[in-house]
Amino acid sequence: MLEFKAESHEYYLHGLKIPSVTQVLSEMGMIPQYPEKEMYRKRGDAVHRACALLVQDRLDINKTDPRISGYIHSFDKFVKQYGVSVKLIEHKVFSERWRVA
């Protein structure tokens, strides 16, 4: 069973702590270290929340922060152009084999 502790952003599989994909990529040097890392993280969180609301038909695009509206419009265009049907949003997944979440 997978457990996620949001406050520490840690994953546990059957009680054992396992890394996230982001942690693995970071440790491999595959994620650039930005000086404004926290700003990018917050922007990403806001974009994810807005896209989730969009596919749930609960987003008022006119009230969206203009700093992220371009991301939302691009996501909306992608969904419509390719006929994407969103089944799960921010669903936690893991690999038993690779021990990563």
Short mmCIF file of C-alpha atoms in Angstrom, two decimals:
data_model
loop_
_atom_site.label_atom_id
_atom_site.label_comp_id
_atom_site.label_asym_id
_atom_site.label_seq_id
_atom_site.Cartn_x
_atom_site.Cartn_y
_atom_site.Cartn_z
CA MET A 1 0.00 0.00 0.00
CA LEU A 2 1.25 3.49 -0.89
CA GLU A 3 1.11 6.26 1.69
CA PHE A 4 1.88 9.90 0.95
CA LYS A 5 2.73 12.40 3.69
CA ALA A 6 1.91 15.78 2.17
CA GLU A 7 3.60 17.91 4.86
CA SER A 8 7.00 16.35 4.17
CA HIS A 9 6.23 15.25 0.58
CA GLU A 10 7.36 11.70 1.38
CA TYR A 11 6.13 8.41 0.00
CA TYR A 12 5.99 5.13 1.91
CA LEU A 13 5.39 1.76 0.30
CA HIS A 14 4.37 -0.93 2.78
CA GLY A 15 5.82 1.27 5.54
CA LEU A 16 9.22 1.81 3.85
CA LYS A 17 10.20 5.27 2.62
CA ILE A 18 10.73 5.36 -1.15
CA PRO A 19 11.85 8.23 -3.38
CA SER A 20 9.66 10.15 -5.77
CA VAL A 21 10.46 10.32 -9.47
CA THR A 22 11.43 13.96 -8.98
CA GLN A 23 13.89 13.01 -6.24
CA VAL A 24 15.49 10.33 -8.41
CA LEU A 25 15.83 12.68 -11.39
CA SER A 26 17.27 15.39 -9.15
CA GLU A 27 19.85 13.05 -7.63
CA MET A 28 20.87 12.01 -11.15
CA GLY A 29 21.46 15.66 -12.06
CA MET A 30 18.61 15.68 -14.54
CA ILE A 31 16.70 18.57 -12.95
CA PRO A 32 18.35 21.97 -13.22
CA GLN A 33 18.92 23.88 -9.98
CA TYR A 34 17.17 27.20 -10.38
CA PRO A 35 17.85 30.10 -7.99
CA GLU A 36 14.09 30.82 -7.95
CA LYS A 37 13.18 27.17 -7.30
CA GLU A 38 10.39 27.99 -4.84
CA MET A 39 8.76 30.41 -7.29
CA TYR A 40 8.77 27.74 -10.01
CA ARG A 41 7.34 25.16 -7.61
CA LYS A 42 4.51 27.49 -6.60
CA ARG A 43 3.77 28.33 -10.23
CA GLY A 44 3.68 24.63 -11.11
CA ASP A 45 1.31 23.93 -8.22
CA ALA A 46 -0.99 26.76 -9.37
CA VAL A 47 -0.97 25.50 -12.97
CA HIS A 48 -1.75 21.94 -11.82
CA ARG A 49 -4.66 23.14 -9.67
CA ALA A 50 -6.05 25.29 -12.48
CA CYS A 51 -5.78 22.46 -15.04
CA ALA A 52 -7.56 20.12 -12.63
CA LEU A 53 -10.37 22.65 -12.20
CA LEU A 54 -10.52 23.14 -15.98
CA VAL A 55 -11.09 19.45 -16.75
CA GLN A 56 -13.68 19.32 -13.97
CA ASP A 57 -15.41 22.31 -15.63
CA ARG A 58 -14.97 24.33 -12.43
CA LEU A 59 -12.43 26.93 -13.58
CA ASP A 60 -13.41 30.55 -14.21
CA ILE A 61 -10.69 31.45 -16.69
CA ASN A 62 -11.49 35.16 -16.25
CA LYS A 63 -10.39 34.93 -12.61
CA THR A 64 -7.16 33.08 -13.39
CA ASP A 65 -3.87 34.79 -12.54
CA PRO A 66 -2.54 36.20 -15.84
CA ARG A 67 0.92 34.82 -14.99
CA ILE A 68 -0.39 31.26 -15.54
CA SER A 69 -3.16 31.81 -18.10
CA GLY A 70 -0.87 30.90 -21.03
CA TYR A 71 -0.19 27.48 -19.48
CA ILE A 72 -3.93 26.93 -18.97
CA HIS A 73 -4.77 27.92 -22.55
CA SER A 74 -2.03 25.61 -23.89
CA PHE A 75 -3.30 22.70 -21.78
CA ASP A 76 -6.89 23.36 -22.91
CA LYS A 77 -5.80 23.46 -26.56
CA PHE A 78 -3.89 20.18 -26.15
CA VAL A 79 -6.88 18.44 -24.52
CA LYS A 80 -9.26 19.60 -27.26
CA GLN A 81 -6.88 19.01 -30.18
CA TYR A 82 -6.03 15.45 -29.18
CA GLY A 83 -9.38 14.45 -27.67
CA VAL A 84 -7.85 13.78 -24.26
CA SER A 85 -10.23 12.32 -21.69
CA VAL A 86 -8.91 12.87 -18.18
CA LYS A 87 -9.75 9.94 -15.90
CA LEU A 88 -7.55 10.71 -12.87
CA ILE A 89 -6.10 13.94 -11.51
CA GLU A 90 -2.90 13.99 -9.44
CA HIS A 91 -3.31 10.28 -8.77
CA LYS A 92 -0.44 8.81 -6.76
CA VAL A 93 1.23 5.83 -8.43
CA PHE A 94 4.23 3.64 -7.66
CA SER A 95 6.37 0.84 -8.99
CA GLU A 96 6.87 -2.20 -6.78
CA ARG A 97 9.71 -3.28 -9.07
CA TRP A 98 11.63 0.01 -9.10
CA ARG A 99 10.55 1.18 -5.62
CA VAL A 100 9.70 4.70 -6.76
CA ALA A 101 6.50 6.74 -6.46
#
